[in-house]
Amino acid sequence: MNQLIAIRAFARVVEAGSFTRAADSLDMPNATLSKLVRELEAHLGVRLLQRTTRRVSITAEGQAYYEKAGRILRDLEDIDASFSAARGTPRGLLRVDVGGSTARDVLVPALPDFMHRYPDIRIELGVSDRTVNLVGENVDCVIRGGPLDDSSLVARHLGDAVLITCASPAYLKACGLPAYPQELHNGHRLVSYLLPSTGRAVPFRFRSAEGLLEIKPEHRLGINESNAHLAAALAGMGLVQTFSYAAGPALRSGALVEVLQPWRPAPYPFHVVYPNNRHVTHRLRVFIDWLAERMPGLLADGGAEAPSPRVPPAVPY
């Protein structure tokens, strides 16, 4: 038994919560991974994991061993990273997850610059709007917008995006141009963005002199993916609230028209997030630094005019 390989295998099973996911992340057969863990348990003379047909759970002895072995693995990563940093050439694989429209309109167009700067770094990009389990799915970092509610993660602010409300000219010709946010209650069709994690519709948000105003009418159409959400507006199916960087080309071409601009909500923060119990490799550090350098301007640049500094009063109905 190669004890170091067996320890790495055991640690990945604990982090992934599954032999199958751990084997996939280590690029080894499931049977090989299981054999390594069994040999490690036989070497130690204790049961580290409880296995059933449906789930894997860690024993008390396994938890203690994982905590001590994890420190050793992190020390080895530190040693490897120090030599890599000394050579000045970050290398290896980065697994990054990002939402659909952010990938299409912000990250992917800028990636050639990063790949040119760091030719020895490979990137596997997962694109979806769902919430990713960074540890369980062996993802190095995710780029996400919105509030952060997981204290086990480390986050770095990357900038703020502009949220706008828009629709196609055909829709506005048929249904009218809303003058105030409250008019959205009066016969307008809203295409809601559904949170992939819960299925709940995100309310339309506006800012007035009285503070935040939320519109929560029942939607006729709800979509849980950002690119399809924008496509519904382009198809004339109703009003959407989306990011200016996603709608920018359609706004410039006239395929979409922004409405209710004076009531734009507050800027929407974006962060790069990674686990706090994982060593930050040299390749991940340079990627995070590059994101912090490039993302603020890309997030804010949607091609639409800047919001008016004057916040109009709310108009009650």
XYZ file of C-alpha atoms in Angstrom, residues 6-23 25-26 30 33-34 37 49-51 56-58 66 135-136:
33
model
C -4.383 5.939 0.401
C -4.627 8.959 2.718
C -5.441 11.227 -0.237
C -8.090 8.758 -1.373
C -9.676 8.590 2.087
C -9.654 12.401 2.417
C -11.395 12.827 -0.946
C -14.137 10.361 0.053
C -14.735 12.351 3.244
C -14.823 15.656 1.366
C -16.962 14.379 -1.507
C -19.289 12.318 0.691
C -19.278 9.592 -1.939
C -16.867 6.993 -3.305
C -18.125 7.633 -6.841
C -17.623 11.416 -6.712
C -14.242 10.992 -5.033
C -13.109 8.493 -7.686
C -12.329 13.781 -8.928
C -9.161 11.669 -8.558
C -14.125 3.267 -8.018
C -10.385 3.850 -4.541
C -12.341 1.398 -2.371
C -9.426 2.870 1.756
C -15.928 4.923 7.150
C -19.361 3.342 7.501
C -20.652 2.218 4.107
C -21.077 6.886 3.323
C -20.549 8.324 6.809
C -17.363 8.908 8.759
C -9.027 12.933 8.749
C -15.725 20.431 -1.529
C -17.989 17.592 -2.594
